[in-house]
mmCIF file with all atom_site columns, C-alpha atoms and ligand atoms in Angstrom:
data_model
loop_
_atom_site.group_PDB
_atom_site.id
_atom_site.type_symbol
_atom_site.label_atom_id
_atom_site.label_alt_id
_atom_site.label_comp_id
_atom_site.label_asym_id
_atom_site.label_entity_id
_atom_site.label_seq_id
_atom_site.pdbx_PDB_ins_code
_atom_site.Cartn_x
_atom_site.Cartn_y
_atom_site.Cartn_z
_atom_site.occupancy
_atom_site.B_iso_or_equiv
_atom_site.pdbx_formal_charge
_atom_site.auth_seq_id
_atom_site.auth_comp_id
_atom_site.auth_asym_id
_atom_site.auth_atom_id
_atom_site.pdbx_PDB_model_num
ATOM   1   C CA  . MET Z 1 1   ? 82.190 49.343 97.849  1.00 65.00 ? 1   MET Z CA  1
ATOM   2   C CA  . LEU Z 1 2   ? 78.663 48.359 98.977  1.00 73.00 ? 2   LEU Z CA  1
ATOM   3   C CA  . ALA Z 1 3   ? 77.716 44.664 98.851  1.00 95.00 ? 3   ALA Z CA  1
ATOM   4   C CA  . ILE Z 1 4   ? 74.531 44.879 96.791  1.00 98.00 ? 4   ILE Z CA  1
ATOM   5   C CA  . GLU Z 1 5   ? 72.988 41.867 95.023  1.00 98.00 ? 5   GLU Z CA  1
ATOM   6   C CA  . ILE Z 1 6   ? 70.426 42.557 92.312  1.00 98.00 ? 6   ILE Z CA  1
ATOM   7   C CA  . HIS Z 1 7   ? 67.859 39.822 91.576  1.00 98.00 ? 7   HIS Z CA  1
ATOM   8   C CA  . GLY Z 1 8   ? 65.405 40.083 88.645  1.00 98.00 ? 8   GLY Z CA  1
ATOM   9   C CA  . TYR Z 1 9   ? 62.117 38.114 88.594  1.00 98.00 ? 9   TYR Z CA  1
ATOM   10  C CA  . ALA Z 1 10  ? 59.784 37.479 85.655  1.00 98.00 ? 10  ALA Z CA  1
ATOM   11  C CA  . ILE Z 1 11  ? 57.431 34.877 84.302  1.00 98.00 ? 11  ILE Z CA  1
ATOM   12  C CA  . ILE Z 1 12  ? 57.474 34.781 80.526  1.00 98.00 ? 12  ILE Z CA  1
ATOM   13  C CA  . SER Z 1 13  ? 55.815 32.852 77.713  1.00 97.00 ? 13  SER Z CA  1
ATOM   14  C CA  . GLU Z 1 14  ? 57.587 30.523 75.317  1.00 97.00 ? 14  GLU Z CA  1
ATOM   15  C CA  . ASP Z 1 15  ? 58.014 33.564 73.045  1.00 97.00 ? 15  ASP Z CA  1
ATOM   16  C CA  . ASP Z 1 16  ? 59.495 35.779 75.816  1.00 97.00 ? 16  ASP Z CA  1
ATOM   17  C CA  . ARG Z 1 17  ? 56.370 37.942 76.507  1.00 97.00 ? 17  ARG Z CA  1
ATOM   18  C CA  . ILE Z 1 18  ? 55.482 39.340 79.941  1.00 97.00 ? 18  ILE Z CA  1
ATOM   19  C CA  . THR Z 1 19  ? 52.063 40.679 78.848  1.00 97.00 ? 19  THR Z CA  1
ATOM   20  C CA  . ASP Z 1 20  ? 49.507 40.174 76.106  1.00 96.00 ? 20  ASP Z CA  1
ATOM   21  C CA  . ALA Z 1 21  ? 48.760 42.742 73.404  1.00 96.00 ? 21  ALA Z CA  1
ATOM   22  C CA  . SER Z 1 22  ? 46.563 44.778 75.801  1.00 96.00 ? 22  SER Z CA  1
ATOM   23  C CA  . GLY Z 1 23  ? 49.521 45.286 78.165  1.00 94.00 ? 23  GLY Z CA  1
ATOM   24  C CA  . ALA Z 1 24  ? 48.008 43.061 80.867  1.00 94.00 ? 24  ALA Z CA  1
ATOM   25  C CA  . THR Z 1 25  ? 49.441 39.838 82.271  1.00 94.00 ? 25  THR Z CA  1
ATOM   26  C CA  . PRO Z 1 26  ? 47.359 37.002 80.749  1.00 95.00 ? 26  PRO Z CA  1
ATOM   27  C CA  . GLU Z 1 27  ? 45.986 34.129 82.829  1.00 95.00 ? 27  GLU Z CA  1
ATOM   28  C CA  . ALA Z 1 28  ? 48.477 31.797 81.117  1.00 94.00 ? 28  ALA Z CA  1
ATOM   29  C CA  . LEU Z 1 29  ? 51.290 33.657 82.928  1.00 97.00 ? 29  LEU Z CA  1
ATOM   30  C CA  . ARG Z 1 30  ? 49.646 33.434 86.350  1.00 96.00 ? 30  ARG Z CA  1
ATOM   31  C CA  . ASN Z 1 31  ? 50.759 30.355 88.211  1.00 97.00 ? 31  ASN Z CA  1
ATOM   32  C CA  . GLU Z 1 32  ? 50.338 29.504 91.873  1.00 97.00 ? 32  GLU Z CA  1
ATOM   33  C CA  . ALA Z 1 33  ? 53.681 27.708 92.301  1.00 97.00 ? 33  ALA Z CA  1
ATOM   34  C CA  . ASP Z 1 34  ? 55.532 30.561 90.629  1.00 98.00 ? 34  ASP Z CA  1
ATOM   35  C CA  . TRP Z 1 35  ? 53.679 33.092 92.800  1.00 97.00 ? 35  TRP Z CA  1
ATOM   36  C CA  . ARG Z 1 36  ? 54.654 31.244 95.996  1.00 98.00 ? 36  ARG Z CA  1
ATOM   37  C CA  . TYR Z 1 37  ? 58.293 31.088 94.869  1.00 98.00 ? 37  TYR Z CA  1
ATOM   38  C CA  . PHE Z 1 38  ? 58.259 34.808 93.987  1.00 98.00 ? 38  PHE Z CA  1
ATOM   39  C CA  . GLN Z 1 39  ? 56.685 35.841 97.311  1.00 97.00 ? 39  GLN Z CA  1
ATOM   40  C CA  . ALA Z 1 40  ? 59.211 33.773 99.294  1.00 98.00 ? 40  ALA Z CA  1
ATOM   41  C CA  . GLU Z 1 41  ? 62.016 35.454 97.344  1.00 98.00 ? 41  GLU Z CA  1
ATOM   42  C CA  . LEU Z 1 42  ? 60.602 38.924 98.058  1.00 98.00 ? 42  LEU Z CA  1
ATOM   43  C CA  . ASP Z 1 43  ? 60.619 38.022 101.761 1.00 97.00 ? 43  ASP Z CA  1
ATOM   44  C CA  . LYS Z 1 44  ? 64.404 37.517 101.477 1.00 97.00 ? 44  LYS Z CA  1
ATOM   45  C CA  . SER Z 1 45  ? 64.916 40.921 99.848  1.00 98.00 ? 45  SER Z CA  1
ATOM   46  C CA  . ASP Z 1 46  ? 65.814 44.208 101.496 1.00 98.00 ? 46  ASP Z CA  1
ATOM   47  C CA  . VAL Z 1 47  ? 64.133 46.396 98.887  1.00 98.00 ? 47  VAL Z CA  1
ATOM   48  C CA  . VAL Z 1 48  ? 61.746 45.734 95.967  1.00 98.00 ? 48  VAL Z CA  1
ATOM   49  C CA  . VAL Z 1 49  ? 62.125 47.979 92.888  1.00 98.00 ? 49  VAL Z CA  1
ATOM   50  C CA  . LEU Z 1 50  ? 58.898 48.496 90.914  1.00 98.00 ? 50  LEU Z CA  1
ATOM   51  C CA  . GLY Z 1 51  ? 57.685 50.700 88.083  1.00 98.00 ? 51  GLY Z CA  1
ATOM   52  C CA  . ARG Z 1 52  ? 55.036 53.195 89.177  1.00 98.00 ? 52  ARG Z CA  1
ATOM   53  C CA  . LEU Z 1 53  ? 52.165 51.284 87.548  1.00 97.00 ? 53  LEU Z CA  1
ATOM   54  C CA  . GLY Z 1 54  ? 53.148 48.031 89.234  1.00 96.00 ? 54  GLY Z CA  1
ATOM   55  C CA  . HIS Z 1 55  ? 53.401 49.865 92.566  1.00 98.00 ? 55  HIS Z CA  1
ATOM   56  C CA  . GLU Z 1 56  ? 49.932 51.358 92.135  1.00 97.00 ? 56  GLU Z CA  1
ATOM   57  C CA  . ALA Z 1 57  ? 48.402 48.059 90.989  1.00 94.00 ? 57  ALA Z CA  1
ATOM   58  C CA  . ASN Z 1 58  ? 49.843 45.911 93.794  1.00 93.00 ? 58  ASN Z CA  1
ATOM   59  C CA  . PRO Z 1 59  ? 49.041 46.995 97.357  1.00 94.00 ? 59  PRO Z CA  1
ATOM   60  C CA  . ASN Z 1 60  ? 51.985 46.493 99.681  1.00 96.00 ? 60  ASN Z CA  1
ATOM   61  C CA  . ALA Z 1 61  ? 50.164 44.151 102.084 1.00 93.00 ? 61  ALA Z CA  1
ATOM   62  C CA  . LYS Z 1 62  ? 53.349 42.928 103.767 1.00 95.00 ? 62  LYS Z CA  1
ATOM   63  C CA  . GLY Z 1 63  ? 54.797 46.410 104.172 1.00 96.00 ? 63  GLY Z CA  1
ATOM   64  C CA  . ARG Z 1 64  ? 57.978 45.516 102.277 1.00 97.00 ? 64  ARG Z CA  1
ATOM   65  C CA  . ARG Z 1 65  ? 60.458 48.298 101.599 1.00 98.00 ? 65  ARG Z CA  1
ATOM   66  C CA  . ARG Z 1 66  ? 59.740 49.547 98.073  1.00 98.00 ? 66  ARG Z CA  1
ATOM   67  C CA  . LEU Z 1 67  ? 61.584 51.744 95.606  1.00 98.00 ? 67  LEU Z CA  1
ATOM   68  C CA  . VAL Z 1 68  ? 59.229 53.107 92.936  1.00 98.00 ? 68  VAL Z CA  1
ATOM   69  C CA  . VAL Z 1 69  ? 60.759 54.174 89.624  1.00 98.00 ? 69  VAL Z CA  1
ATOM   70  C CA  . SER Z 1 70  ? 59.016 57.267 88.226  1.00 98.00 ? 70  SER Z CA  1
ATOM   71  C CA  . SER Z 1 71  ? 59.782 60.366 86.184  1.00 98.00 ? 71  SER Z CA  1
ATOM   72  C CA  . SER Z 1 72  ? 57.669 62.276 88.749  1.00 97.00 ? 72  SER Z CA  1
ATOM   73  C CA  . SER Z 1 73  ? 60.431 62.107 91.344  1.00 98.00 ? 73  SER Z CA  1
ATOM   74  C CA  . PRO Z 1 74  ? 62.961 64.951 91.490  1.00 96.00 ? 74  PRO Z CA  1
ATOM   75  C CA  . GLY Z 1 75  ? 65.689 62.364 92.197  1.00 98.00 ? 75  GLY Z CA  1
ATOM   76  C CA  . LEU Z 1 76  ? 65.327 60.203 95.276  1.00 98.00 ? 76  LEU Z CA  1
ATOM   77  C CA  . GLU Z 1 77  ? 62.798 60.911 98.000  1.00 98.00 ? 77  GLU Z CA  1
ATOM   78  C CA  . GLN Z 1 78  ? 60.992 59.067 100.754 1.00 97.00 ? 78  GLN Z CA  1
ATOM   79  C CA  . ARG Z 1 79  ? 57.218 59.408 100.468 1.00 97.00 ? 79  ARG Z CA  1
ATOM   80  C CA  . ALA Z 1 80  ? 54.659 57.938 102.896 1.00 95.00 ? 80  ALA Z CA  1
ATOM   81  C CA  . ASP Z 1 81  ? 54.207 54.797 100.769 1.00 95.00 ? 81  ASP Z CA  1
ATOM   82  C CA  . ALA Z 1 82  ? 57.753 54.112 99.491  1.00 98.00 ? 82  ALA Z CA  1
ATOM   83  C CA  . TRP Z 1 83  ? 61.058 55.497 98.297  1.00 98.00 ? 83  TRP Z CA  1
ATOM   84  C CA  . TRP Z 1 84  ? 60.594 57.146 94.868  1.00 98.00 ? 84  TRP Z CA  1
ATOM   85  C CA  . TRP Z 1 85  ? 63.421 57.362 92.359  1.00 98.00 ? 85  TRP Z CA  1
ATOM   86  C CA  . ASN Z 1 86  ? 63.987 59.009 88.992  1.00 98.00 ? 86  ASN Z CA  1
ATOM   87  C CA  . PRO Z 1 87  ? 67.060 57.372 87.409  1.00 98.00 ? 87  PRO Z CA  1
ATOM   88  C CA  . ASP Z 1 88  ? 67.561 60.387 85.100  1.00 98.00 ? 88  ASP Z CA  1
ATOM   89  C CA  . ARG Z 1 89  ? 68.140 62.599 88.136  1.00 98.00 ? 89  ARG Z CA  1
ATOM   90  C CA  . CYS Z 1 90  ? 69.912 60.375 90.641  1.00 98.00 ? 90  CYS Z CA  1
ATOM   91  C CA  . SER Z 1 91  ? 72.367 57.574 89.905  1.00 98.00 ? 91  SER Z CA  1
ATOM   92  C CA  . TRP Z 1 92  ? 71.683 54.004 90.993  1.00 98.00 ? 92  TRP Z CA  1
ATOM   93  C CA  . ASP Z 1 93  ? 74.828 53.989 93.124  1.00 97.00 ? 93  ASP Z CA  1
ATOM   94  C CA  . GLU Z 1 94  ? 73.690 57.081 94.981  1.00 98.00 ? 94  GLU Z CA  1
ATOM   95  C CA  . ALA Z 1 95  ? 70.103 55.836 95.379  1.00 98.00 ? 95  ALA Z CA  1
ATOM   96  C CA  . ILE Z 1 96  ? 70.973 52.406 96.715  1.00 98.00 ? 96  ILE Z CA  1
ATOM   97  C CA  . ALA Z 1 97  ? 73.703 53.735 99.026  1.00 97.00 ? 97  ALA Z CA  1
ATOM   98  C CA  . THR Z 1 98  ? 71.039 55.947 100.604 1.00 97.00 ? 98  THR Z CA  1
ATOM   99  C CA  . ILE Z 1 99  ? 68.411 53.197 100.921 1.00 98.00 ? 99  ILE Z CA  1
ATOM   100 C CA  . LEU Z 1 100 ? 70.702 50.316 101.925 1.00 97.00 ? 100 LEU Z CA  1
ATOM   101 C CA  . PRO Z 1 101 ? 73.770 51.955 103.494 1.00 96.00 ? 101 PRO Z CA  1
ATOM   102 C CA  . ASN Z 1 102 ? 74.949 48.566 104.783 1.00 96.00 ? 102 ASN Z CA  1
ATOM   103 C CA  . GLY Z 1 103 ? 74.322 46.721 101.508 1.00 97.00 ? 103 GLY Z CA  1
ATOM   104 C CA  . GLY Z 1 104 ? 71.737 44.016 100.907 1.00 98.00 ? 104 GLY Z CA  1
ATOM   105 C CA  . ARG Z 1 105 ? 69.550 42.263 98.405  1.00 98.00 ? 105 ARG Z CA  1
ATOM   106 C CA  . VAL Z 1 106 ? 67.494 44.056 95.755  1.00 98.00 ? 106 VAL Z CA  1
ATOM   107 C CA  . ALA Z 1 107 ? 64.470 42.434 94.035  1.00 98.00 ? 107 ALA Z CA  1
ATOM   108 C CA  . VAL Z 1 108 ? 63.431 43.724 90.588  1.00 98.00 ? 108 VAL Z CA  1
ATOM   109 C CA  . PRO Z 1 109 ? 59.976 42.497 89.454  1.00 98.00 ? 109 PRO Z CA  1
ATOM   110 C CA  . GLY Z 1 110 ? 59.581 44.913 86.522  1.00 93.00 ? 110 GLY Z CA  1
ATOM   111 C CA  . GLY Z 1 111 ? 57.763 46.049 84.412  1.00 94.00 ? 111 GLY Z CA  1
ATOM   112 C CA  . ARG Z 1 112 ? 59.595 46.174 81.152  1.00 97.00 ? 112 ARG Z CA  1
ATOM   113 C CA  . ARG Z 1 113 ? 61.325 49.574 81.389  1.00 98.00 ? 113 ARG Z CA  1
ATOM   114 C CA  . VAL Z 1 114 ? 62.531 48.615 84.849  1.00 98.00 ? 114 VAL Z CA  1
ATOM   115 C CA  . PHE Z 1 115 ? 63.813 45.277 83.504  1.00 98.00 ? 115 PHE Z CA  1
ATOM   116 C CA  . ASP Z 1 116 ? 65.633 47.240 80.770  1.00 98.00 ? 116 ASP Z CA  1
ATOM   117 C CA  . LEU Z 1 117 ? 67.075 49.692 83.280  1.00 98.00 ? 117 LEU Z CA  1
ATOM   118 C CA  . PHE Z 1 118 ? 68.574 46.915 85.401  1.00 98.00 ? 118 PHE Z CA  1
ATOM   119 C CA  . LEU Z 1 119 ? 69.844 45.053 82.351  1.00 98.00 ? 119 LEU Z CA  1
ATOM   120 C CA  . ARG Z 1 120 ? 72.092 48.118 81.946  1.00 97.00 ? 120 ARG Z CA  1
ATOM   121 C CA  . ILE Z 1 121 ? 72.883 48.462 85.677  1.00 98.00 ? 121 ILE Z CA  1
ATOM   122 C CA  . GLY Z 1 122 ? 73.596 44.715 85.914  1.00 98.00 ? 122 GLY Z CA  1
ATOM   123 C CA  . TYR Z 1 123 ? 71.702 41.778 87.414  1.00 98.00 ? 123 TYR Z CA  1
ATOM   124 C CA  . ASP Z 1 124 ? 73.601 39.396 89.667  1.00 98.00 ? 124 ASP Z CA  1
ATOM   125 C CA  . VAL Z 1 125 ? 70.854 36.785 89.324  1.00 98.00 ? 125 VAL Z CA  1
ATOM   126 C CA  . PHE Z 1 126 ? 67.785 36.648 87.081  1.00 98.00 ? 126 PHE Z CA  1
ATOM   127 C CA  . HIS Z 1 127 ? 65.037 34.229 88.181  1.00 98.00 ? 127 HIS Z CA  1
ATOM   128 C CA  . LEU Z 1 128 ? 63.404 33.420 84.853  1.00 98.00 ? 128 LEU Z CA  1
ATOM   129 C CA  . SER Z 1 129 ? 60.143 31.474 85.065  1.00 98.00 ? 129 SER Z CA  1
ATOM   130 C CA  . ARG Z 1 130 ? 58.598 30.228 81.853  1.00 98.00 ? 130 ARG Z CA  1
ATOM   131 C CA  . ALA Z 1 131 ? 55.129 28.977 80.964  1.00 98.00 ? 131 ALA Z CA  1
ATOM   132 C CA  . GLU Z 1 132 ? 56.421 26.416 78.514  1.00 97.00 ? 132 GLU Z CA  1
ATOM   133 C CA  . GLY Z 1 133 ? 54.486 25.967 75.308  1.00 95.00 ? 133 GLY Z CA  1
ATOM   134 C CA  . VAL Z 1 134 ? 52.443 29.157 75.828  1.00 96.00 ? 134 VAL Z CA  1
ATOM   135 C CA  . LYS Z 1 135 ? 52.734 31.465 72.798  1.00 96.00 ? 135 LYS Z CA  1
ATOM   136 C CA  . ILE Z 1 136 ? 51.366 35.009 73.148  1.00 96.00 ? 136 ILE Z CA  1
ATOM   137 C CA  . GLY Z 1 137 ? 52.472 36.622 69.880  1.00 91.00 ? 137 GLY Z CA  1
ATOM   138 C CA  . SER Z 1 138 ? 52.082 40.382 70.115  1.00 92.00 ? 138 SER Z CA  1
ATOM   139 C CA  . GLY Z 1 139 ? 52.617 41.551 73.675  1.00 94.00 ? 139 GLY Z CA  1
ATOM   140 C CA  . THR Z 1 140 ? 55.389 43.126 75.730  1.00 97.00 ? 140 THR Z CA  1
ATOM   141 C CA  . GLY Z 1 141 ? 58.751 41.384 75.495  1.00 97.00 ? 141 GLY Z CA  1
ATOM   142 C CA  . LEU Z 1 142 ? 60.703 40.878 78.720  1.00 98.00 ? 142 LEU Z CA  1
ATOM   143 C CA  . PHE Z 1 143 ? 63.339 43.328 77.473  1.00 98.00 ? 143 PHE Z CA  1
ATOM   144 C CA  . SER Z 1 144 ? 63.004 45.893 74.653  1.00 98.00 ? 144 SER Z CA  1
ATOM   145 C CA  . VAL Z 1 145 ? 65.525 43.933 72.605  1.00 98.00 ? 145 VAL Z CA  1
ATOM   146 C CA  . CYS Z 1 146 ? 63.111 40.966 72.664  1.00 97.00 ? 146 CYS Z CA  1
ATOM   147 C CA  . ASP Z 1 147 ? 60.887 43.015 70.308  1.00 93.00 ? 147 ASP Z CA  1
ATOM   148 C CA  . GLU Z 1 148 ? 63.838 43.350 67.920  1.00 94.00 ? 148 GLU Z CA  1
ATOM   149 C CA  . GLY Z 1 149 ? 64.663 39.661 67.572  1.00 92.00 ? 149 GLY Z CA  1
ATOM   150 C CA  . THR Z 1 150 ? 66.968 39.060 70.540  1.00 97.00 ? 150 THR Z CA  1
ATOM   151 C CA  . SER Z 1 151 ? 65.739 36.314 72.859  1.00 98.00 ? 151 SER Z CA  1
ATOM   152 C CA  . ALA Z 1 152 ? 65.485 36.914 76.609  1.00 98.00 ? 152 ALA Z CA  1
ATOM   153 C CA  . CYS Z 1 153 ? 68.170 34.253 77.148  1.00 98.00 ? 153 CYS Z CA  1
ATOM   154 C CA  . ALA Z 1 154 ? 70.509 35.900 74.614  1.00 98.00 ? 154 ALA Z CA  1
ATOM   155 C CA  . ALA Z 1 155 ? 69.993 39.296 76.286  1.00 98.00 ? 155 ALA Z CA  1
ATOM   156 C CA  . LEU Z 1 156 ? 70.956 37.857 79.693  1.00 98.00 ? 156 LEU Z CA  1
ATOM   157 C CA  . PHE Z 1 157 ? 73.919 35.972 78.219  1.00 98.00 ? 157 PHE Z CA  1
ATOM   158 C CA  . GLU Z 1 158 ? 75.168 39.124 76.461  1.00 97.00 ? 158 GLU Z CA  1
ATOM   159 C CA  . ARG Z 1 159 ? 75.135 40.838 79.877  1.00 97.00 ? 159 ARG Z CA  1
ATOM   160 C CA  . GLY Z 1 160 ? 77.405 38.197 81.393  1.00 97.00 ? 160 GLY Z CA  1
ATOM   161 C CA  . LEU Z 1 161 ? 74.855 35.842 82.979  1.00 98.00 ? 161 LEU Z CA  1
ATOM   162 C CA  . GLU Z 1 162 ? 74.831 32.071 82.546  1.00 98.00 ? 162 GLU Z CA  1
ATOM   163 C CA  . ALA Z 1 163 ? 71.932 29.676 82.931  1.00 98.00 ? 163 ALA Z CA  1
ATOM   164 C CA  . GLY Z 1 164 ? 71.747 27.139 85.727  1.00 98.00 ? 164 GLY Z CA  1
ATOM   165 C CA  . PRO Z 1 165 ? 69.715 23.923 85.496  1.00 98.00 ? 165 PRO Z CA  1
ATOM   166 C CA  . ARG Z 1 166 ? 66.023 24.052 84.554  1.00 97.00 ? 166 ARG Z CA  1
ATOM   167 C CA  . LYS Z 1 167 ? 63.827 23.311 87.539  1.00 98.00 ? 167 LYS Z CA  1
ATOM   168 C CA  . VAL Z 1 168 ? 60.130 22.459 87.217  1.00 98.00 ? 168 VAL Z CA  1
ATOM   169 C CA  . LEU Z 1 169 ? 57.949 24.647 89.454  1.00 97.00 ? 169 LEU Z CA  1
ATOM   170 C CA  . ASP Z 1 170 ? 54.642 23.247 88.213  1.00 97.00 ? 170 ASP Z CA  1
ATOM   171 C CA  . PRO Z 1 171 ? 54.633 19.979 86.248  1.00 96.00 ? 171 PRO Z CA  1
ATOM   172 C CA  . GLN Z 1 172 ? 51.098 20.508 84.906  1.00 91.00 ? 172 GLN Z CA  1
ATOM   173 C CA  . LEU Z 1 173 ? 51.856 23.083 82.204  1.00 86.00 ? 173 LEU Z CA  1
ATOM   174 C CA  . PRO Z 1 174 ? 54.827 22.926 82.821  1.00 95.00 ? 174 PRO Z CA  1
ATOM   175 C CA  . VAL Z 1 175 ? 56.133 26.122 84.386  1.00 97.00 ? 175 VAL Z CA  1
ATOM   176 C CA  . SER Z 1 176 ? 59.900 26.008 84.724  1.00 98.00 ? 176 SER Z CA  1
ATOM   177 C CA  . LEU Z 1 177 ? 62.438 28.157 86.549  1.00 98.00 ? 177 LEU Z CA  1
ATOM   178 C CA  . THR Z 1 178 ? 65.997 28.865 85.460  1.00 98.00 ? 178 THR Z CA  1
ATOM   179 C CA  . LEU Z 1 179 ? 68.377 30.986 87.498  1.00 98.00 ? 179 LEU Z CA  1
ATOM   180 C CA  . TRP Z 1 180 ? 70.759 33.031 85.385  1.00 98.00 ? 180 TRP Z CA  1
ATOM   181 C CA  . ARG Z 1 181 ? 73.821 34.065 87.385  1.00 98.00 ? 181 ARG Z CA  1
ATOM   182 C CA  . ARG Z 1 182 ? 76.716 36.409 86.808  1.00 96.00 ? 182 ARG Z CA  1
HETATM 183 N N1  . NAP G 2 .   ? 55.130 38.575 83.505  1.00 53.13 ? 1   NAP G N1  1
HETATM 184 C C1  . NAP G 2 .   ? 55.842 39.261 84.382  1.00 53.13 ? 1   NAP G C1  1
HETATM 185 O O1  . NAP G 2 .   ? 56.742 38.728 85.024  1.00 53.13 ? 1   NAP G O1  1
HETATM 186 C C2  . NAP G 2 .   ? 55.561 40.720 84.598  1.00 53.13 ? 1   NAP G C2  1
HETATM 187 C C3  . NAP G 2 .   ? 56.434 41.460 85.384  1.00 53.13 ? 1   NAP G C3  1
HETATM 188 C C4  . NAP G 2 .   ? 56.165 42.807 85.583  1.00 53.13 ? 1   NAP G C4  1
HETATM 189 C C5  . NAP G 2 .   ? 55.047 43.392 85.018  1.00 53.13 ? 1   NAP G C5  1
HETATM 190 N N2  . NAP G 2 .   ? 54.219 42.634 84.262  1.00 53.13 ? 1   NAP G N2  1
HETATM 191 C C6  . NAP G 2 .   ? 53.031 43.252 83.645  1.00 53.13 ? 1   NAP G C6  1
HETATM 192 O O2  . NAP G 2 .   ? 53.420 44.391 82.922  1.00 53.13 ? 1   NAP G O2  1
HETATM 193 C C7  . NAP G 2 .   ? 52.399 45.392 83.054  1.00 53.13 ? 1   NAP G C7  1
HETATM 194 C C8  . NAP G 2 .   ? 52.930 46.616 83.837  1.00 53.13 ? 1   NAP G C8  1
HETATM 195 O O3  . NAP G 2 .   ? 54.159 46.947 83.406  1.00 53.13 ? 1   NAP G O3  1
HETATM 196 P P1  . NAP G 2 .   ? 54.401 48.365 82.832  1.00 53.13 ? 1   NAP G P1  1
HETATM 197 O O4  . NAP G 2 .   ? 55.690 48.302 82.114  1.00 53.13 ? 1   NAP G O4  1
HETATM 198 O O5  . NAP G 2 .   ? 53.179 48.810 82.094  1.00 53.13 ? 1   NAP G O5  1
HETATM 199 O O6  . NAP G 2 .   ? 54.417 49.253 84.139  1.00 53.13 ? 1   NAP G O6  1
HETATM 200 P P2  . NAP G 2 .   ? 55.516 49.516 85.262  1.00 53.13 ? 1   NAP G P2  1
HETATM 201 O O7  . NAP G 2 .   ? 56.896 49.189 84.806  1.00 53.13 ? 1   NAP G O7  1
HETATM 202 O O8  . NAP G 2 .   ? 55.030 48.872 86.503  1.00 53.13 ? 1   NAP G O8  1
HETATM 203 O O9  . NAP G 2 .   ? 55.354 51.072 85.397  1.00 53.13 ? 1   NAP G O9  1
HETATM 204 C C9  . NAP G 2 .   ? 55.702 51.915 84.322  1.00 53.13 ? 1   NAP G C9  1
HETATM 205 C C10 . NAP G 2 .   ? 55.997 53.267 84.913  1.00 53.13 ? 1   NAP G C10 1
HETATM 206 O O10 . NAP G 2 .   ? 57.165 53.177 85.715  1.00 53.13 ? 1   NAP G O10 1
HETATM 207 C C11 . NAP G 2 .   ? 57.929 54.362 85.572  1.00 53.13 ? 1   NAP G C11 1
HETATM 208 N N3  . NAP G 2 .   ? 59.233 53.995 84.998  1.00 53.13 ? 1   NAP G N3  1
HETATM 209 C C12 . NAP G 2 .   ? 59.646 52.770 84.591  1.00 53.13 ? 1   NAP G C12 1
HETATM 210 N N4  . NAP G 2 .   ? 60.919 52.828 84.170  1.00 53.13 ? 1   NAP G N4  1
HETATM 211 C C13 . NAP G 2 .   ? 61.319 54.108 84.304  1.00 53.13 ? 1   NAP G C13 1
HETATM 212 C C14 . NAP G 2 .   ? 62.529 54.793 84.056  1.00 53.13 ? 1   NAP G C14 1
HETATM 213 N N5  . NAP G 2 .   ? 63.610 54.172 83.556  1.00 53.13 ? 1   NAP G N5  1
HETATM 214 N N6  . NAP G 2 .   ? 62.588 56.121 84.328  1.00 53.13 ? 1   NAP G N6  1
HETATM 215 C C15 . NAP G 2 .   ? 61.517 56.768 84.842  1.00 53.13 ? 1   NAP G C15 1
HETATM 216 N N7  . NAP G 2 .   ? 60.332 56.169 85.118  1.00 53.13 ? 1   NAP G N7  1
HETATM 217 C C16 . NAP G 2 .   ? 60.247 54.857 84.858  1.00 53.13 ? 1   NAP G C16 1
HETATM 218 C C17 . NAP G 2 .   ? 57.127 55.297 84.711  1.00 53.13 ? 1   NAP G C17 1
HETATM 219 O O11 . NAP G 2 .   ? 56.323 56.015 85.631  1.00 53.13 ? 1   NAP G O11 1
HETATM 220 P P3  . NAP G 2 .   ? 55.926 57.580 85.427  1.00 53.13 ? 1   NAP G P3  1
HETATM 221 O O12 . NAP G 2 .   ? 54.834 57.553 84.407  1.00 53.13 ? 1   NAP G O12 1
HETATM 222 O O13 . NAP G 2 .   ? 55.479 57.990 86.794  1.00 53.13 ? 1   NAP G O13 1
HETATM 223 O O14 . NAP G 2 .   ? 57.158 58.271 84.952  1.00 53.13 ? 1   NAP G O14 1
HETATM 224 C C18 . NAP G 2 .   ? 56.287 54.342 83.885  1.00 53.13 ? 1   NAP G C18 1
HETATM 225 O O15 . NAP G 2 .   ? 55.089 54.941 83.416  1.00 53.13 ? 1   NAP G O15 1
HETATM 226 C C19 . NAP G 2 .   ? 51.304 44.833 83.878  1.00 53.13 ? 1   NAP G C19 1
HETATM 227 O O16 . NAP G 2 .   ? 50.342 44.248 83.073  1.00 53.13 ? 1   NAP G O16 1
HETATM 228 C C20 . NAP G 2 .   ? 52.061 43.777 84.674  1.00 53.13 ? 1   NAP G C20 1
HETATM 229 O O17 . NAP G 2 .   ? 51.187 42.767 85.139  1.00 53.13 ? 1   NAP G O17 1
HETATM 230 C C21 . NAP G 2 .   ? 54.447 41.317 84.035  1.00 53.13 ? 1   NAP G C21 1
#
């Protein structure tokens, strides 16, 4: 059995949104302290799993190993820019055993369908940052179930994760960080 640790990362509003109604991340969810924390975490990871749009929108300046989730892939393939994976055509176990044959740490920064996918596969840790007091209203929920009345915390709890202590990343807003662990 491979030793694989899956870590999710998101910054959400008080009402569990990752984007505004236009589908973009609003300024209120962009925070320097959270960004520094996130980048340092990615540096500790062996592969970063992104949806295709996130991959295209964020140049890979540090040359980190990426796995791009896309229906355009026939299964799992290595392209010039990244590994590409279609979860309907290749299982997670098979994909990750190919990419990290000796095990390692996987970072999952979304977007939403990718967060949903790994909610099913199973996070070991979810690093949940929150812009406290920021309400977005209509926008994309962290998980699909967040649009149907289940809170992000309840969704993680239902999948066997438990919250650690709340840490303040930025006292100004504040932006807090809670690690949910299996
Ligand atoms: N606040 C936060 O923490 C946070 C985190 C992440 C993203 N965001 C925001 O969310 C927005 C982007 O997210 P997004 O959801 O639109 O884009 P995304 O997840 O980056 O990319 C979506 C694409 O990924 C592929 N994909 C995802 N799941 C798949 C699956 N299970 N099977 C096959 N393909 C899959 C599809 O590509 P194909 O069309 O090629 O099939 C889909 O069109 C941006 O505004 C971003 O800033 C915010």
